[in-house]
Amino acid sequence: MVPASDDDGFTLVKAKTRRGRTGHVSSKQISQSKVSEPQKVPEISAVNDVACLSKRKRNNRQQRLRQRTQPDDPDQIMKQQIEAIEAKKQTLRDSDYFSAFEKNIVGQIRVFSPLEIVCYGVGSLALQVSQWQLALILLLNEHHLNVPDIMAYDPATTEADALTYERLGVSIIPVNEEAKRKALKRTLFYMPHCEVFLYENLLSANWTAECLLRIVIIGNSLQRYLDSNDADRFAQQSPHINRVLAHVVSTGFPSEKMLKLRQNPYAFTDTCLQRIEFGSSATIDLKAIPKSDGPS
């Protein structure tokens, strides 16, 4: 069959539609459709660019909003931090959590009767977790211990944090001791969520029976560090912890669910009170441990 021709000189061809039916499409239309098809790609790209730009604008607006709500003035930040910490102290004071804490933990600390409190690793007080942790130790001291000397160190401490500590009666330790402080008197070491090498450093610095009996630790479970690692490797990397574990008496903190908050602060997970006891028949190898066997 000979193809028909239009009046304008173009040849008509039969083309199948999407449903399989034939229809008349001019070669000019075919040519135009071939040219226009590649233009769809940049259109999609343009939409993505607009979406990315919109997302960046939203993020920038959120960042500017945070900057407006978080003042740069250290004194103003200090006031906000103190207000937040005092509010958390009140929440703790009124909670079943603190009642259980007093029942299970406080009595042991009072028997130990610390003469100073040293806080390691609390973190920047701009963080909610750090505010909860500081609120608890301050509340403990105010209600039950009345220890005059409370000291703290964390490498993340800011200028505003230092002002907050000062206002709350806590002295800043001027250098990073890496927890290698020798206990010259009965000391409560408050070390929530510290890394294992800091506990190892603390025990290493107090590796005599006399010094070990002068320390009580509030921090992560030392036994759990052993349980979650290869025993031989742990003994090599944390030899002082490994040797003293058999003499550690540990009491876990209450569940944070007792705070009855909409969301747990996760400030005291895996936290416990740990003290070292030497029974009449108990012995501990206090020989010096080579440094090469300690934590790297």
Coordinates of N, CA, C and O in Angstrom, one line a residue, residues 33-95:
S33 N 9.0 15.4 18.9 CA 9.0 14.6 20.1 C 10.4 14.0 20.5 O 10.8 13.9 21.7
K34 N 11.2 13.7 19.5 CA 12.5 13.2 19.8 C 13.4 14.3 20.3 O 14.3 14.0 21.2
V35 N 13.2 15.5 19.9 CA 14.0 16.6 20.4 C 13.6 16.9 21.9 O 14.4 17.3 22.7
S36 N 12.3 16.8 22.2 CA 11.8 17.3 23.5 C 12.1 16.2 24.6 O 12.1 16.6 25.7
E37 N 12.3 14.9 24.2 CA 12.4 13.9 25.2 C 13.6 14.1 26.1 O 13.5 14.1 27.4
P38 N 14.8 14.5 25.6 CA 15.9 14.7 26.6 C 15.7 15.8 27.5 O 16.4 15.9 28.6
Q39 N 14.8 16.7 27.3 CA 14.6 17.9 28.1 C 13.9 17.5 29.4 O 13.9 18.3 30.4
K40 N 13.4 16.3 29.5 CA 12.7 15.9 30.7 C 13.7 15.6 31.9 O 13.4 15.8 33.0
V41 N 14.9 15.2 31.6 CA 15.9 14.9 32.6 C 16.3 16.1 33.4 O 16.2 16.1 34.6
P42 N 16.7 17.2 32.8 CA 17.0 18.4 33.6 C 15.8 18.9 34.4 O 16.0 19.5 35.4
E43 N 14.6 18.7 33.9 CA 13.4 19.1 34.7 C 13.4 18.4 36.0 O 13.2 18.9 37.1
I44 N 13.7 17.0 36.0 CA 13.7 16.3 37.3 C 14.8 16.8 38.1 O 14.7 16.9 39.3
S45 N 16.0 17.0 37.5 CA 17.2 17.5 38.3 C 16.8 18.8 38.9 O 17.2 19.1 40.1
A46 N 16.1 19.6 38.2 CA 15.8 21.0 38.8 C 14.9 20.8 40.0 O 15.0 21.5 40.9
V47 N 14.0 19.9 39.9 CA 13.1 19.6 41.0 C 13.9 19.2 42.3 O 13.7 19.6 43.4
N48 N 14.9 18.3 42.0 CA 15.7 17.8 43.1 C 16.5 19.0 43.7 O 16.7 19.1 44.9
D49 N 17.0 19.8 42.8 CA 17.8 21.0 43.3 C 17.0 21.9 44.2 O 17.4 22.4 45.2
V50 N 15.7 22.1 43.8 CA 14.8 22.9 44.6 C 14.6 22.3 45.9 O 14.6 23.0 46.9
A51 N 14.4 21.0 45.9 CA 14.1 20.2 47.2 C 15.3 20.3 48.1 O 15.2 20.6 49.3
C52 N 16.5 20.1 47.5 CA 17.7 20.2 48.4 C 17.9 21.7 48.9 O 18.3 21.9 50.1
L53 N 17.7 22.6 48.1 CA 17.8 24.0 48.5 C 16.8 24.3 49.6 O 17.1 25.0 50.6
S54 N 15.6 23.8 49.4 CA 14.5 24.0 50.5 C 15.0 23.4 51.8 O 14.8 23.9 52.9
K55 N 15.6 22.2 51.7 CA 16.0 21.5 52.9 C 17.1 22.3 53.6 O 17.2 22.4 54.8
R56 N 18.1 22.8 52.8 CA 19.2 23.6 53.3 C 18.6 24.8 54.0 O 19.1 25.3 55.1
K57 N 17.6 25.5 53.4 CA 17.0 26.7 54.0 C 16.4 26.3 55.3 O 16.5 27.1 56.3
R58 N 15.7 25.2 55.4 CA 15.1 24.8 56.7 C 16.1 24.5 57.7 O 16.0 25.0 58.9
N59 N 17.2 23.8 57.4 CA 18.3 23.6 58.3 C 18.9 24.9 58.8 O 19.2 25.0 60.0
N60 N 19.1 25.8 57.9 CA 19.7 27.1 58.2 C 18.8 27.9 59.2 O 19.2 28.5 60.1
R61 N 17.5 27.8 58.9 CA 16.5 28.5 59.8 C 16.5 27.9 61.2 O 16.5 28.6 62.2
Q62 N 16.6 26.5 61.3 CA 16.7 25.8 62.6 C 18.0 26.2 63.3 O 17.9 26.4 64.5
Q63 N 19.1 26.3 62.6 CA 20.3 26.6 63.2 C 20.3 28.0 63.7 O 20.7 28.3 64.9
R64 N 19.7 29.0 63.0 CA 19.6 30.4 63.4 C 18.7 30.4 64.7 O 18.9 31.2 65.6
L65 N 17.6 29.6 64.7 CA 16.7 29.6 65.8 C 17.4 29.1 67.1 O 17.3 29.7 68.1
R66 N 18.3 28.1 66.9 CA 19.0 27.6 68.1 C 20.0 28.6 68.6 O 20.2 28.8 69.8
Q67 N 20.6 29.3 67.6 CA 21.6 30.3 68.0 C 20.9 31.5 68.8 O 21.4 32.1 69.7
R68 N 19.6 31.8 68.4 CA 18.9 32.9 69.1 C 18.5 32.4 70.5 O 18.4 33.2 71.4
T69 N 18.2 31.1 70.6 CA 17.7 30.6 71.9 C 18.9 30.3 72.8 O 18.7 30.0 74.0
Q70 N 20.1 30.1 72.3 CA 21.3 29.8 73.1 C 22.2 31.0 73.1 O 23.0 31.2 72.1
P71 N 22.2 31.8 74.1 CA 23.0 33.1 74.1 C 24.5 32.8 74.1 O 24.9 31.7 74.6
D72 N 25.3 33.7 73.6 CA 26.7 33.5 73.6 C 27.4 34.0 74.8 O 28.5 33.7 75.1
D73 N 26.7 34.8 75.6 CA 27.2 35.3 76.9 C 27.3 34.2 77.9 O 26.3 33.6 78.3
P74 N 28.6 33.9 78.4 CA 28.8 32.9 79.3 C 28.0 33.1 80.6 O 27.5 32.1 81.2
D75 N 27.8 34.3 81.1 CA 27.0 34.6 82.3 C 25.6 34.2 82.1 O 24.9 33.6 83.0
Q76 N 25.0 34.5 80.9 CA 23.6 34.1 80.6 C 23.5 32.6 80.5 O 22.5 32.0 81.0
I77 N 24.5 31.9 79.9 CA 24.4 30.5 79.7 C 24.5 29.9 81.1 O 23.8 28.9 81.4
M78 N 25.4 30.4 82.0 CA 25.5 29.9 83.3 C 24.2 30.0 84.1 O 23.8 29.0 84.8
K79 N 23.5 31.1 84.0 CA 22.2 31.2 84.6 C 21.2 30.2 84.1 O 20.4 29.6 85.0
Q80 N 21.2 29.9 82.8 CA 20.3 28.9 82.3 C 20.6 27.5 82.8 O 19.8 26.7 83.1
Q81 N 21.9 27.2 82.9 CA 22.4 25.9 83.3 C 22.0 25.7 84.8 O 21.5 24.6 85.2
I82 N 22.2 26.7 85.6 CA 21.9 26.6 87.0 C 20.4 26.4 87.2 O 19.9 25.5 88.0
E83 N 19.6 27.1 86.4 CA 18.2 26.9 86.5 C 17.8 25.5 86.1 O 16.9 24.9 86.8
A84 N 18.4 25.0 85.1 CA 18.1 23.6 84.6 C 18.5 22.6 85.7 O 17.8 21.6 85.9
I85 N 19.7 22.8 86.3 CA 20.2 21.8 87.3 C 19.3 21.9 88.5 O 19.0 20.8 89.1
E86 N 18.9 23.0 88.9 CA 18.1 23.1 90.1 C 16.7 22.5 89.9 O 16.2 21.8 90.8
A87 N 16.2 22.6 88.7 CA 14.9 22.0 88.3 C 15.1 20.4 88.4 O 14.2 19.7 88.9
K88 N 16.2 19.9 87.9 CA 16.4 18.5 88.0 C 16.7 18.0 89.4 O 16.2 16.9 89.7
K89 N 17.3 18.8 90.2 CA 17.4 18.4 91.6 C 16.1 18.3 92.3 O 15.8 17.4 93.1
Q90 N 15.2 19.2 92.0 CA 13.8 19.2 92.5 C 13.1 17.9 92.0 O 12.4 17.3 92.8
T91 N 13.2 17.6 90.8 CA 12.6 16.4 90.2 C 13.1 15.2 90.9 O 12.3 14.3 91.3
L92 N 14.4 15.1 91.1 CA 15.0 14.0 91.8 C 14.5 13.9 93.2 O 14.2 12.8 93.7
R93 N 14.5 15.0 93.9 CA 14.2 15.1 95.3 C 12.8 14.5 95.5 O 12.5 13.9 96.5
D94 N 11.9 14.8 94.6 CA 10.5 14.4 94.8 C 10.1 13.1 94.2 O 9.0 12.7 94.2
S95 N 11.1 12.3 93.7 CA 10.9 11.1 93.0 C 11.0 9.9 93.8 O 11.7 9.9 94.9

